Each structure stands twice: as C-alpha cells, then as structure tokens.
Short mmCIF file of C-alpha atoms and ligand atoms in Angstrom, two decimals:
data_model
loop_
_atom_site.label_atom_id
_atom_site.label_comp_id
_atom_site.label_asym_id
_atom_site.label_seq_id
_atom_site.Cartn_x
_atom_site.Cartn_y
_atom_site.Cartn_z
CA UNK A 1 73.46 -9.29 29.09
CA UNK A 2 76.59 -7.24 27.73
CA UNK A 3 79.18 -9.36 26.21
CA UNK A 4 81.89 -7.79 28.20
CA UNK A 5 84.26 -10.20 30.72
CA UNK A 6 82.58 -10.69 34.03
CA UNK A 7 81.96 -13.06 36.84
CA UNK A 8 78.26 -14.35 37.06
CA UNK A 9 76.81 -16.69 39.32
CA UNK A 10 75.60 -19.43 37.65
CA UNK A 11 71.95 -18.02 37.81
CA UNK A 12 73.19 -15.55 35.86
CA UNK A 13 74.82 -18.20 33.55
CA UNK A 14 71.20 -19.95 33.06
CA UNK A 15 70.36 -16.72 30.71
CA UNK A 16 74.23 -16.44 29.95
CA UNK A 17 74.12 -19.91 28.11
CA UNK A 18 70.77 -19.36 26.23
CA UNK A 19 72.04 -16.13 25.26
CA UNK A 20 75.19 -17.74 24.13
CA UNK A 21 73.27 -20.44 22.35
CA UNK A 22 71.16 -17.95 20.35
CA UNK A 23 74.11 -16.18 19.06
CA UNK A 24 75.26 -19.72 17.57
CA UNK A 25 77.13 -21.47 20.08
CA UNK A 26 78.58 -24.78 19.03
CA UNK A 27 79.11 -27.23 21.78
CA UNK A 28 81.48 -30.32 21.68
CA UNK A 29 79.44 -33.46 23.17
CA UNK A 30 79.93 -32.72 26.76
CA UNK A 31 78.80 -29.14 26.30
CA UNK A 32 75.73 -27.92 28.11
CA UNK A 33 74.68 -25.64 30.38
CA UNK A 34 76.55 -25.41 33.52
CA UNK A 35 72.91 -25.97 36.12
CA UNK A 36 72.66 -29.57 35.02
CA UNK A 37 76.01 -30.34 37.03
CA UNK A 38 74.15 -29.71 40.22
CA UNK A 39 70.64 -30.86 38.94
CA UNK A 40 72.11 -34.52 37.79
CA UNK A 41 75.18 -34.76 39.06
CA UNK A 42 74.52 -33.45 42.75
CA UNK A 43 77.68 -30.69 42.55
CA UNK A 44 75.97 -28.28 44.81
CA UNK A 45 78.78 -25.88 45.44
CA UNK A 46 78.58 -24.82 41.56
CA UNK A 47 75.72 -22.61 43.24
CA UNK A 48 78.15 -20.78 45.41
CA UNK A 49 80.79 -20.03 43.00
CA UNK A 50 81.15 -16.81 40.44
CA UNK A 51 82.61 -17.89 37.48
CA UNK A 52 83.83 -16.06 33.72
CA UNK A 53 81.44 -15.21 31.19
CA UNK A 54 83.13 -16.55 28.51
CA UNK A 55 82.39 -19.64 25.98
CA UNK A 56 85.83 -20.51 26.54
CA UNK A 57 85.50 -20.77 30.50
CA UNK A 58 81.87 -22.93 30.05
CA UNK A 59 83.49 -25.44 27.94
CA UNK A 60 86.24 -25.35 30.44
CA UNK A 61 83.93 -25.48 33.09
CA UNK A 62 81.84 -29.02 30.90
CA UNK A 63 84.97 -30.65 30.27
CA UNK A 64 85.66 -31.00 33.88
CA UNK A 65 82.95 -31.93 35.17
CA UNK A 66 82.42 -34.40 32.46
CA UNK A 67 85.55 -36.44 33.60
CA UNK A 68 83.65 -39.77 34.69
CA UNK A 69 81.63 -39.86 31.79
CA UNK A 70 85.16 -40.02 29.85
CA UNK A 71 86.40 -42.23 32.03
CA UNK A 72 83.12 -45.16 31.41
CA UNK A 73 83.20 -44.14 28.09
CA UNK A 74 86.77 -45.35 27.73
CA UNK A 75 86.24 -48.61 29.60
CA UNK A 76 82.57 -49.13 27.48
CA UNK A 77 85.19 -48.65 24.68
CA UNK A 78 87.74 -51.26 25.86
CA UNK A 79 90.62 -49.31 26.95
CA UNK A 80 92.91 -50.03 29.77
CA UNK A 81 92.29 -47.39 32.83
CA UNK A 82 95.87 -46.64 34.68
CA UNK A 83 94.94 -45.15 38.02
CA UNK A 84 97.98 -42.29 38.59
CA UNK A 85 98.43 -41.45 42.11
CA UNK A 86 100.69 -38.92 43.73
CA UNK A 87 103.52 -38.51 41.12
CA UNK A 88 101.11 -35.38 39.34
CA UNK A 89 102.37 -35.38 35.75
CA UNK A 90 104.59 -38.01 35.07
CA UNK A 91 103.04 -41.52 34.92
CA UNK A 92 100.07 -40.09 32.78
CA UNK A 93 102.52 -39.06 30.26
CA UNK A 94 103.82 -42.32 29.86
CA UNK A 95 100.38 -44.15 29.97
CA UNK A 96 99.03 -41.54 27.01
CA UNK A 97 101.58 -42.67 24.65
CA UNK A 98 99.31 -45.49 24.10
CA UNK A 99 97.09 -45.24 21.57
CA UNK A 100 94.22 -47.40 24.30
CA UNK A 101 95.33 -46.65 27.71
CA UNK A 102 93.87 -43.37 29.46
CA UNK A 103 94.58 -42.26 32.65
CA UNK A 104 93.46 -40.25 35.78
CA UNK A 105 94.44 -39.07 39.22
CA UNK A 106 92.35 -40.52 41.95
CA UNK A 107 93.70 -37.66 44.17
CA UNK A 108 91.10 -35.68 42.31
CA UNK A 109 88.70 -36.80 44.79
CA UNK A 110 90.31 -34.39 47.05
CA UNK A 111 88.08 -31.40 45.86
CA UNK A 112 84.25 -34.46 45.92
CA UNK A 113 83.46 -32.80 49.38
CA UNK A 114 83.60 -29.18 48.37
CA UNK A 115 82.25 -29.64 45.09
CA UNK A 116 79.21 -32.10 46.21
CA UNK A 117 78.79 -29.74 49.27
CA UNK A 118 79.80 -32.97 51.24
CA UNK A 119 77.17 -34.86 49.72
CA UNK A 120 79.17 -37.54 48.68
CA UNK A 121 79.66 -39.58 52.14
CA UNK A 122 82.99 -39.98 51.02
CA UNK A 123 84.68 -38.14 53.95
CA UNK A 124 82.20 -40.54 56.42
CA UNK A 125 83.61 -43.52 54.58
CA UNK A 126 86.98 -42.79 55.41
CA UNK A 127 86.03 -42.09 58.62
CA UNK A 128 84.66 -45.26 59.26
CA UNK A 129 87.70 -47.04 58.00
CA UNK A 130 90.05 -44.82 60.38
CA UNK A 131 90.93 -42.20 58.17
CA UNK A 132 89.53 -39.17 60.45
CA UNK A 133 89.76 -35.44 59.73
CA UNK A 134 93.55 -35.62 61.03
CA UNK A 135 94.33 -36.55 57.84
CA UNK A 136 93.84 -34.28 54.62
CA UNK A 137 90.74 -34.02 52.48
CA UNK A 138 92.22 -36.73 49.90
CA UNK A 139 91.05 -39.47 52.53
CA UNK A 140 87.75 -38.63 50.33
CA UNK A 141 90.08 -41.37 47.42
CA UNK A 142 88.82 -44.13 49.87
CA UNK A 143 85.06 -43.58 50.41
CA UNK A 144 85.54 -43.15 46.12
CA UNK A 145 87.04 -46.19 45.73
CA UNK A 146 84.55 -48.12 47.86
CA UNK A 147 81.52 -46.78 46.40
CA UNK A 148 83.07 -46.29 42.47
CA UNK A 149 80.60 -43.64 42.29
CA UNK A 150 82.53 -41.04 40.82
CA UNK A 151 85.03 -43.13 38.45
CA UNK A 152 85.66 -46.82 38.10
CA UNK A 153 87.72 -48.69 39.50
CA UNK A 154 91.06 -48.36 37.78
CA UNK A 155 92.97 -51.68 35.71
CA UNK A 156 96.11 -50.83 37.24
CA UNK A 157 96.80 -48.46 40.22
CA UNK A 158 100.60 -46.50 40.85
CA UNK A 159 101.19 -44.69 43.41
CA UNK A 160 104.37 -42.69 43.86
CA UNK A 161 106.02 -43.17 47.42
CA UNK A 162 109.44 -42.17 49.61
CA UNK A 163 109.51 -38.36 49.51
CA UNK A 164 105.81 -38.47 49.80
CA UNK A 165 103.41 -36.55 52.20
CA UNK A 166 102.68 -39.20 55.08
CA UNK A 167 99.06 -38.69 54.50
CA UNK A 168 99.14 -39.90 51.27
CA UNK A 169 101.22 -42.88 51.94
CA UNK A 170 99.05 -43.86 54.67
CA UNK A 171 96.37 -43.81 52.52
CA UNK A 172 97.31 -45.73 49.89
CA UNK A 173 98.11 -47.72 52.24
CA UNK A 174 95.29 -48.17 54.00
CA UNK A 175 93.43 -48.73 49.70
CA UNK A 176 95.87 -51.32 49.34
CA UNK A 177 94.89 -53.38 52.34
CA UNK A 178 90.87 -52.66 51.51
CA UNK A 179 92.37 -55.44 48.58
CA UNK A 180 93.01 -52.66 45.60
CA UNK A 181 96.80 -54.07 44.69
CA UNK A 182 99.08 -50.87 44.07
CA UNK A 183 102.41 -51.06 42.11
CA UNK A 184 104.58 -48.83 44.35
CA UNK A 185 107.43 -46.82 42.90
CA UNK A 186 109.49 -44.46 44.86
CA UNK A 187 111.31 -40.74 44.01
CA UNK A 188 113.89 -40.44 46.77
CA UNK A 189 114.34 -37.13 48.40
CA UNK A 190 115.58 -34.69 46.17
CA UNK A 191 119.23 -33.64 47.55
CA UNK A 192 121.91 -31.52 46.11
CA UNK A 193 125.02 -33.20 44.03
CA UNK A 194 127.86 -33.31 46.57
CA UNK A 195 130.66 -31.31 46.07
CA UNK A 196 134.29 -32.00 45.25
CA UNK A 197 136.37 -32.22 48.45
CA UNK A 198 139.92 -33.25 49.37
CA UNK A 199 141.00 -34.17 45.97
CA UNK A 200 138.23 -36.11 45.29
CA UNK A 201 136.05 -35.11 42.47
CA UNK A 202 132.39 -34.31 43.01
CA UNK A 203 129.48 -36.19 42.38
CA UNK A 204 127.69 -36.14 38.30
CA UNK A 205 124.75 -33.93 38.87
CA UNK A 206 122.08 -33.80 35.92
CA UNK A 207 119.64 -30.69 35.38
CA UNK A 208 116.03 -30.75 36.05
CA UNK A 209 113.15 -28.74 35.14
CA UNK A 210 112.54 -25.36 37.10
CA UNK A 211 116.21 -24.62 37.55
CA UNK A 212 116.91 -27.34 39.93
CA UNK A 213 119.92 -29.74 40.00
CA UNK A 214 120.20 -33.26 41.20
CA UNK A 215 122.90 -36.63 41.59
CA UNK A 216 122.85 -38.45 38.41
CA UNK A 217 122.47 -41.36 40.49
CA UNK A 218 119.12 -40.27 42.11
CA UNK A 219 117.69 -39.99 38.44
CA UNK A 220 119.47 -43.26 37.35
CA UNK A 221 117.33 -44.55 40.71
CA UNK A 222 113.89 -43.13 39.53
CA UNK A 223 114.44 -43.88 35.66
CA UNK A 224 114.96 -47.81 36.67
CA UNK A 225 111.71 -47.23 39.36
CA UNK A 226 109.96 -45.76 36.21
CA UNK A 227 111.39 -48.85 33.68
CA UNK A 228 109.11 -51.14 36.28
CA UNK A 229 106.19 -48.83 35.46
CA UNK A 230 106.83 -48.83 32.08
CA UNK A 231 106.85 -52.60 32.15
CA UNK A 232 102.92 -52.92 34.44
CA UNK A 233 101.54 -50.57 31.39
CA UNK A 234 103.09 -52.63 28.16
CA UNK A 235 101.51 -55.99 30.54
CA UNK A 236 98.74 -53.81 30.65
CA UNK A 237 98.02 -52.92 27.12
CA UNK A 238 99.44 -55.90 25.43
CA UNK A 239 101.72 -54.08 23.59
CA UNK A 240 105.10 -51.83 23.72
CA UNK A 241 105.61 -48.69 24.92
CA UNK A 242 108.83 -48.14 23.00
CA UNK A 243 110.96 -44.87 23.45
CA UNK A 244 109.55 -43.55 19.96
CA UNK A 245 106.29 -43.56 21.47
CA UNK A 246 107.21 -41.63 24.40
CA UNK A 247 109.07 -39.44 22.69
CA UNK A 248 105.74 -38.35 21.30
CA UNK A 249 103.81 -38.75 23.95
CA UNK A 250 106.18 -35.88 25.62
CA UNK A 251 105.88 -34.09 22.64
CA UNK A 252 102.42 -33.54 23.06
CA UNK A 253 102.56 -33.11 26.76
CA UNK A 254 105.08 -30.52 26.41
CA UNK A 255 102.61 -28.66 23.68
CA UNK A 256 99.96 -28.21 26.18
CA UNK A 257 102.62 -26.96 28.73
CA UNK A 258 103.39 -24.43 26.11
CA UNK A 259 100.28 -23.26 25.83
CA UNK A 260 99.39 -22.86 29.25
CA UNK A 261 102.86 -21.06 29.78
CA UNK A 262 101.32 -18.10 27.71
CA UNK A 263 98.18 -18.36 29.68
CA UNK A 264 99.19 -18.34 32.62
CA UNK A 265 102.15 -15.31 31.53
CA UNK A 266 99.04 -13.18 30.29
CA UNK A 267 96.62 -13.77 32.97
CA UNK A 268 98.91 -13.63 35.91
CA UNK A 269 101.13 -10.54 34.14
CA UNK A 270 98.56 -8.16 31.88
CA UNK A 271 97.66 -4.72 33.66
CA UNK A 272 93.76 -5.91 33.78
CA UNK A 273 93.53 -9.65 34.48
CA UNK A 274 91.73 -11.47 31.65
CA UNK A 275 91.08 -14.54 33.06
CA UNK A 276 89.99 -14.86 36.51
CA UNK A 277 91.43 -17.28 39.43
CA UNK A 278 89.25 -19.89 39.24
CA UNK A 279 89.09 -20.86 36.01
CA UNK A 280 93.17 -20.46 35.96
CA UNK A 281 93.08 -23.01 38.96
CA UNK A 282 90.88 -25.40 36.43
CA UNK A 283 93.48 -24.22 33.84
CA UNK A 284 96.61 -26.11 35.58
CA UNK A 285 95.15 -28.94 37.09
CA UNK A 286 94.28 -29.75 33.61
CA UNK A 287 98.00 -30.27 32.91
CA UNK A 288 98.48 -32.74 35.29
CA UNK A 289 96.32 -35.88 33.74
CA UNK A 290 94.45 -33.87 30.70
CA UNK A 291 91.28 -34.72 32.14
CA UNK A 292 91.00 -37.90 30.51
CA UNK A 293 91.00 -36.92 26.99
CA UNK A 294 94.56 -35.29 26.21
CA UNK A 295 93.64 -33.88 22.57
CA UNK A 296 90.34 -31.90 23.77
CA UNK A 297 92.07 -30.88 26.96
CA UNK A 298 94.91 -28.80 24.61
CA UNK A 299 91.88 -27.32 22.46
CA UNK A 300 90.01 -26.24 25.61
CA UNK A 301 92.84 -24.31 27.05
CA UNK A 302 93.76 -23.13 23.22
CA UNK A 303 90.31 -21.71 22.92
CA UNK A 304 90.72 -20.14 26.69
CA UNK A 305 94.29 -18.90 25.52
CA UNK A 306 92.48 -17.18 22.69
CA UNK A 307 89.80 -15.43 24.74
CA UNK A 308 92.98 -14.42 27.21
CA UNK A 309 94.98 -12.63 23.90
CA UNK A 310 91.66 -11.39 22.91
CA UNK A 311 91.33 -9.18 25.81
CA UNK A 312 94.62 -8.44 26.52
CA UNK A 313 94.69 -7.09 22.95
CA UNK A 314 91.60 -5.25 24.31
CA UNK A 315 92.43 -4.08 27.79
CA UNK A 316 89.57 -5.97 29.14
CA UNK A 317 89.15 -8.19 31.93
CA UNK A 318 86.41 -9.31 34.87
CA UNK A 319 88.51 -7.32 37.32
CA UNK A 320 89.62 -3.97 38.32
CA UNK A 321 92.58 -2.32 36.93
CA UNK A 322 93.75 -1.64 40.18
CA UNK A 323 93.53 -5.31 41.63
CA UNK A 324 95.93 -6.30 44.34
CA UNK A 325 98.32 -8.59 42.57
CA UNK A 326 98.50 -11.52 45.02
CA UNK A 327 100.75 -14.41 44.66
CA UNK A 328 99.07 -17.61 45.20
CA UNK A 329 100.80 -20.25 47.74
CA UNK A 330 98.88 -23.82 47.85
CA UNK A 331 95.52 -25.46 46.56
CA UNK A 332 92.84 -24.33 48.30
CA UNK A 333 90.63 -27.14 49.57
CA UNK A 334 87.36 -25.06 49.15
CA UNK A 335 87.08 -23.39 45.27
CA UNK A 336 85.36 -20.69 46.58
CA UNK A 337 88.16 -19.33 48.38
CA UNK A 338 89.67 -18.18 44.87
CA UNK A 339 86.09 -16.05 44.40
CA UNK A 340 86.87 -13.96 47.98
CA UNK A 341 90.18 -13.44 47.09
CA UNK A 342 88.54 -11.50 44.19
CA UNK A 343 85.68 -10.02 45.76
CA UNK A 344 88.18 -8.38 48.18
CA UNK A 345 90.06 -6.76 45.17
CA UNK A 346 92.74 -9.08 44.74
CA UNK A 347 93.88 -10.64 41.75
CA UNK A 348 96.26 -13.54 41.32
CA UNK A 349 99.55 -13.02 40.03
CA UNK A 350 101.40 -16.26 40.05
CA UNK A 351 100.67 -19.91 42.06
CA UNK A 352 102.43 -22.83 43.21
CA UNK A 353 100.03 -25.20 43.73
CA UNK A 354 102.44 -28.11 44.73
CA UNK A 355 102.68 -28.91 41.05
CA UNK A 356 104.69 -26.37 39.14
CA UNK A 357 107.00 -29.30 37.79
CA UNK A 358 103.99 -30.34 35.76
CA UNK A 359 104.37 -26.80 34.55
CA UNK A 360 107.66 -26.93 33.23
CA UNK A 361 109.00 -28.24 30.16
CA UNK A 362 109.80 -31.95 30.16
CA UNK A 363 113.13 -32.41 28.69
CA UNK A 364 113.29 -33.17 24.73
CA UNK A 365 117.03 -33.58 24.43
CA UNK A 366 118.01 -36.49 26.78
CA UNK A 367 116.03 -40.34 26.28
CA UNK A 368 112.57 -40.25 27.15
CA UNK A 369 112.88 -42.67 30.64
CA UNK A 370 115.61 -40.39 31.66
CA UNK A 371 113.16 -37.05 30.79
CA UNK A 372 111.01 -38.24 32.71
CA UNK A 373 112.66 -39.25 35.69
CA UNK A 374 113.95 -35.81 35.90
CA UNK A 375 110.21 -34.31 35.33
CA UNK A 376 109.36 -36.50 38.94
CA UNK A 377 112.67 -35.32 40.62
CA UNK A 378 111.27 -31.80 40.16
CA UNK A 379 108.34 -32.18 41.87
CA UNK A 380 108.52 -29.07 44.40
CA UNK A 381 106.76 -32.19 47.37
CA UNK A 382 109.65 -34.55 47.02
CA UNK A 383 112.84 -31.48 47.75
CA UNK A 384 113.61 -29.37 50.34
CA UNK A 385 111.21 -26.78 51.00
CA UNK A 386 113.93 -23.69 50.59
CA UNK A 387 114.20 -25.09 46.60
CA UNK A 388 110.25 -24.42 46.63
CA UNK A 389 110.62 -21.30 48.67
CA UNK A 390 113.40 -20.37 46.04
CA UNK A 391 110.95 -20.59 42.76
CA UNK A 392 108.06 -18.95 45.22
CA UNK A 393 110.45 -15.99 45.18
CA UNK A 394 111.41 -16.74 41.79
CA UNK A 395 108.10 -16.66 39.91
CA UNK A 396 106.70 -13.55 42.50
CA UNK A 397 109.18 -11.22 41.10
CA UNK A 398 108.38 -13.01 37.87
CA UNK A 399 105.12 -11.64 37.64
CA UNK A 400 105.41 -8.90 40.03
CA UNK A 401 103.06 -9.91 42.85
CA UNK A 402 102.84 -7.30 45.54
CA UNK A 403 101.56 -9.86 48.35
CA UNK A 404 101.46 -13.36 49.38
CA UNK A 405 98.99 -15.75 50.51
CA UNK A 406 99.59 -19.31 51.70
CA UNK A 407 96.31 -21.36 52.01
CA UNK A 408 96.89 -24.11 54.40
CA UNK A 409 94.94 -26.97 54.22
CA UNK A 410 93.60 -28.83 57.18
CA UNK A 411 94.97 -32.02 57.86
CA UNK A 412 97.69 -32.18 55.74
CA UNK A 413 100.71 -32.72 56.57
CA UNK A 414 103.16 -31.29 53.51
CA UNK A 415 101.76 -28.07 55.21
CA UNK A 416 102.41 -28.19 58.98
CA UNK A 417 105.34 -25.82 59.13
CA UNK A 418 106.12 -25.73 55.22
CA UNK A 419 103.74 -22.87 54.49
CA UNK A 420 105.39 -20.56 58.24
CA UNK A 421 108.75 -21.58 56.31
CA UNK A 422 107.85 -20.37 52.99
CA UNK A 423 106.07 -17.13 55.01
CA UNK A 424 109.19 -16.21 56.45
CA UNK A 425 111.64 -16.82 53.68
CA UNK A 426 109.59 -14.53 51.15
CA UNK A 427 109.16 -11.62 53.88
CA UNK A 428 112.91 -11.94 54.67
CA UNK A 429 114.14 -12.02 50.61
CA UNK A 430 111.32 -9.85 49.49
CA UNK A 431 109.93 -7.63 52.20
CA UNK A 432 106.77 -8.38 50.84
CA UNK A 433 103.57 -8.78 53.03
CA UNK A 434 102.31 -12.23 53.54
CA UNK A 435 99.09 -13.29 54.73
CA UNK A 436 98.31 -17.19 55.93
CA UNK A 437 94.57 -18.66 55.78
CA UNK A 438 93.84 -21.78 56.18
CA UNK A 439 90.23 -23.87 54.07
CA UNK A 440 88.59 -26.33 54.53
CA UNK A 441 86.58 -28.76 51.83
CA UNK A 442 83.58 -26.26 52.81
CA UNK A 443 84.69 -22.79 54.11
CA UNK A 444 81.50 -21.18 54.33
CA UNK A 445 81.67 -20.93 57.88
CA UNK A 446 85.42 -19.51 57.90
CA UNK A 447 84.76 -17.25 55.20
CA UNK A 448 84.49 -14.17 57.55
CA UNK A 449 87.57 -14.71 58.90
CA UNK A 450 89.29 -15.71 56.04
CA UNK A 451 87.94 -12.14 54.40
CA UNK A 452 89.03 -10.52 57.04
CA UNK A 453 92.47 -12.11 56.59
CA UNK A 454 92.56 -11.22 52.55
CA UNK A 455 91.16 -7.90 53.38
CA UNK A 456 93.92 -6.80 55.88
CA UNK A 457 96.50 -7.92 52.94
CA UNK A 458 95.07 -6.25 50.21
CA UNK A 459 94.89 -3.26 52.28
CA UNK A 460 98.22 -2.90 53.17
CA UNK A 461 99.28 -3.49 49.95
CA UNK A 462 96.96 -0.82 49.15
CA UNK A 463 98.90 1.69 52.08
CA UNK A 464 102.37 0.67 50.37
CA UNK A 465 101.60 1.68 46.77
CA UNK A 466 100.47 5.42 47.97
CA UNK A 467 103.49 7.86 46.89
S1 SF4 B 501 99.09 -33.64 52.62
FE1 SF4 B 501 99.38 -32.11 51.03
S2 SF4 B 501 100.60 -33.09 49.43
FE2 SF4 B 501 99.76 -34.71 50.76
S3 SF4 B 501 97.89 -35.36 49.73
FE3 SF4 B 501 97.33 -33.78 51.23
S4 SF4 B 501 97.37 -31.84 50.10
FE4 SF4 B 501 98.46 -33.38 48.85
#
C-alpha cells in the first residue's frame, strides 16, 4: 500500500496496520489494530466507516475507543470518577486540576447505538423506563447507567441545568429518580447587558469567549453555582482545589485548545484538506473531557497536528483539490454521515457542533472561578440562537465555506426550529446555499436520501463557481 493520505476501510487498515508495524511502529499501551474494537468490544459500525491512513489518525482512532479501559483503570487505581454532564468543557477542567480525580461525559453515550450498530440495548432500556424515541439519542446515558457496561458508575455526578435542552433535563431527571443523586448547577440564559436609559447608567457587562458579552451579574450567578461544584470535588478528593491549581489546570486546557486551533485552521482552510471529517469530529470532542487522560489526549492531537503541517507543507491530502468546501452545522448522530459528505465531493470547512465554547480560549487574565464561569456562559446551547447564528456566519467566512449543511438530529429538541433559524439567517447574510438532513444513530437506511440531499448541494455549489 502507498504511503500517500487516503481513506481505507478498515479491511484495508488490517494490512494498513501490519504494514505500519513492519516499518517500526511504536504503539502507546492502548495501541492496536483498529479490527479488535469490533471483534472484543462489539463496535460494529467501525466496519462501515472509511477512515485516514495515517499513524496519527489510528492512535487517534485507539485512544477513543479505549476510554472505559481508562476509566476502570483509574478507579482500580483509586481515583475519584466526577461524572460531567451537559456543561461540555467546563466542570472537567476544574475536576483535572486534581492530581486523582478524572473525569468524563456520560453524554458520550449518545454516539453507543451508532457505534455498537444498536447492539447495546441501551436505546430499549430507555425505552422501557419511558424515555421513547421522542427524545434524542442521549436517552442511550440511561440504559448505560443501568447496565455500567460501558463505564462505571461515576463517584459524583453534575449535571448542568436552566438554559438546558429539555431532553437533557428530563433525563437527568428521570437518572436521578432511578436513585443516581445529581448535584445540579444552573447557567441562566445568556442575555445581553441592558443598556443605559433615562439617565440611568447601564448594566456592568463582562466579555466572554467567542466575542460574546454578558451582565456581570449572570457570571457573578454561575461563578457562585460553580463555587458549590468546586466545594462536591474538594469533599470528593479530600483535598483543596485552590485557585493556583486551577490556574494550571486552565493552563493546560487552554494548551490543547491551542493546538487544536491550528488543526482545525489547517484542515478546515488548506487548498487540499489534510485531515479528513471524521477524524476532525474525533479531534474536537476530544477537547471537551480529554478522553480521560488529559496529557495523552494533547500528544495525540500534537502528533495529528504534525501529520496535518506535514501535508500541508506537501500539498497532500485524502481528498480532491476541488472538494466542495462545506460548512458543518450540528453533530451528526450517525459517524458515517461525515464519510458521504466526502464521498459526494465535499469537504468540511468549519463546524459548530454545539460546543465551539470548548473551542475557545478560557480566559487567563481574570480569577480562575470567574474564567470559568464565563467559559459556561459561552456555551452557544445556553444563548439565543441569532448569537450562534452570528459565529455560524462568523467562522463560514472564516474559512471560506461555499455551502452549508445543518444535520438535525431526531428527537432533539435544541434542534426543532434552531437549525430552519440558523438556515435562513446564513442564506439571508450570506447568500450562500444551505442544505438540511436530518441522522439518525444508524442512517443506513436514509443514506440515499441524505446523498441525494449532499449531492444537490455540492452541485450547485459546483454551478456557482463556473465563470
Ligand atoms: S437535544 Fe440536542 S443539545 Fe440536548 S442532549 Fe440532545 S443533541 Fe444534545
């Protein structure tokens, strides 16, 4: 096999690996080749996927589907397991600052159906406990839970509430009353600073990451919500978590944003892509919780950063020149939505995944508590949707994406009209085409349409570049 970038199934990675190997691969412990995720582990949908060619993207690739093993490795080892939900990159900041406290996101169970080909049962639990298909695919965080087949049961268990999604609330509420005890803590909705009026002078607004603005008392609100979390995790680990210590746990948090910055600038901006959209997708959901091991999580995406400069430097890449560069609205529930994008002869340029907060820097020059509480006042879920419509518009021109497409997911309520909102705001600022889709945990069966879909965009972006 050439050692040029390329996507191979992971058939072709069997011979890929061994080839790899011969030339002197070195592995860290979780290394391997990629097949034994679906022989052991039961991750079927690995089959159906096309993924890089690169060393880079297989250890990528191992360290995240090695997260449980982390995760009993760091009980076996006696550290304290802080459960993270909703919030997405600002609780597992704090909880890293201690030397034996990991943490994870047990939203992650969102993508168990797709990835276990809905082996898992954990859609049927949820089911069973009332949690039907109306609801999103993260109802798959209760038939989890319940079984603790796929990570254990946490030591202590946040979950970020007010300016929530309702299907997450319910949830989590619904866990709590199955008797796993939640500390709550709330983010009111994000609203502009009032302005001076009759006289009067206006209200103190603070900055936040991603451009945004907010009250100074809304962040005085969340710091003191975030003081009470602070508090459960120093009860937790029988010890303090002092300011100096967040101070360098945001330190290190903020390095990895840094270097996923530059990724993300050279894969979603370099004439040929180097890095394709899956692994990118893999790439920022890293930054979120660091997988469970926050120093190996910066080296894996420093060794995929390198691979990116390498063939930038190059002009290579798995993709055509010519790619349709397609901005990226929304996780998709089913990975294998990113490969058809792809195969139709798009390419991303740009995402908003309902995270890019945890993209952002996290304030260095203001005390940590308060950093923080402005990191969780940026998140794009708890605003109005014109402020995420606003840095949709922002980051498109950004990285000069010809076309949009906004993958709904089924069930979930953030998305009911937010995604026709964004639609129409970016056609009417932009005139640029948009395209909706919506997938499911397992699209297989929508895949023609959702082709079809991709294919009409690409195409007319295809009509507008001709002179
Ligand atoms: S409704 Fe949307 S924001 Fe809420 S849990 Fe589901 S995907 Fe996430």
């Amino acid at each position: 096999m050439k050692d040029s970038p390329a996507r191979i199934t992971l058939e072709e990675w069997d011979a890929r690996y061994a080839e790899l190997r011969a030339a002197g691969l070195r592995e860290p412990w979780y290394g391997g080749p990629l097949r034994r995720h679906v022989d052991e582990g039961g991750d079927y949908r690995l089959l159906r996927l096309r993924y890089d060619n690169s060393a880079a993207a297989l250890r990528l690739w191992n360290f995240l589907l090695t997260e449980e093993d982390r995760l009993r490795e760091a009980r076996r080892q006696g550290k304290k397991i802080v459960g993270a939900m909703k919030d997405l990159g600002t609780v597992p900041v704090m909880a890293y600052s201690l030397p034996n406290v990991t943490a994870f996101y047990p939203d992650g169970a969102w993508w168990i159906p797709c990835v276990m080909e809905l082996g898992s049962k954990d859609l049927e639990i949820a089911d069973s406990l009332g949690i039907d298909e109306s609801f999103c695919p993260v109802r798959a965080m209760l038939g989890a839970f319940l079984t603790e087949a796929h990570f254990p049961v946490p030591d202590l268990l946040t979950c970020n509430v007010g300016a929530t999604c309702d299907d997450f609330s319910a949830i989590a509420q619904r866990l709590n009353g199955l008797g796993f005890p939640i500390l709550w803590w709330e983010t009111p909705h994000r609203r502009k600073p009032a302005r001076a009026s009759g006289g009067g002078t206006g209200e103190d607004a603070v900055a936040l990451p991603g451009g945004l603005i907010a009250p100074r008392e809304q962040m005085d609100f969340v710091r003191s919500e975030l003081e009470r979390v602070r508090g459960a995790i120093e009860e937790l680990a029988g010890g303090g978590l002092d300011d100096a210590a967040l101070r360098d746990g945001i330190r290190v948090a903020n390095r990895m944003r840094r270097v996923l910055a530059e990724l993300r600038q050279l894969a979603y901006s370099a004439p040929v892509c180097p890095i394709p959209a899956l692994e990118m997708l893999i790439a920022e959901m890293l930054a979120l919780h660091f997988c469970s091991d926050r120093e190996e999580a910066i080296r894996v995406l420093e060794e995929l950063l390198e691979e990116a400069r390498r063939r930038v430097r190059e002009g290579v890449g798995p993709l055509r020149e010519d790619a349709v560069r397609v901005f990226w609205v929304n996780p998709v529930a089913d990975l294998r939505a990113m490969n058809i994008l792809e195969d139709c002869g798009g390419r991303v340029c740009g995402t908003e995944y309902l995270f890019s907060h945890t993209l952002d820097q996290i304030p260095e020059d203001v005390p940590p508590m308060q950093a923080l509480a402005r990191t969780a006042l940026a998140d794009p879920m708890v605003g109005p949707c014109s402020d995420r419509a606003d840095r949709i518009c922002r980051d498109i021109q950004l990285f000069g994406a010809e076309a949009v497409l906004v993958s709904r997911i089924p069930g979930a309520s953030h998305c009911a009209v937010e995604g026709a909102l964004i639609h129409e705001m970016v056609r009417e600022r932009l005139g640029l085409p948009v395209q909706e889709i919506e997938v499911p945990p397992l699209c297989d069966a929508v895949a023609p349409t959702i082709r079809t879909r991709i294919e009409a965009l690409i195409e007319t972006v295809k009509a507008r570049r001709k002179p």
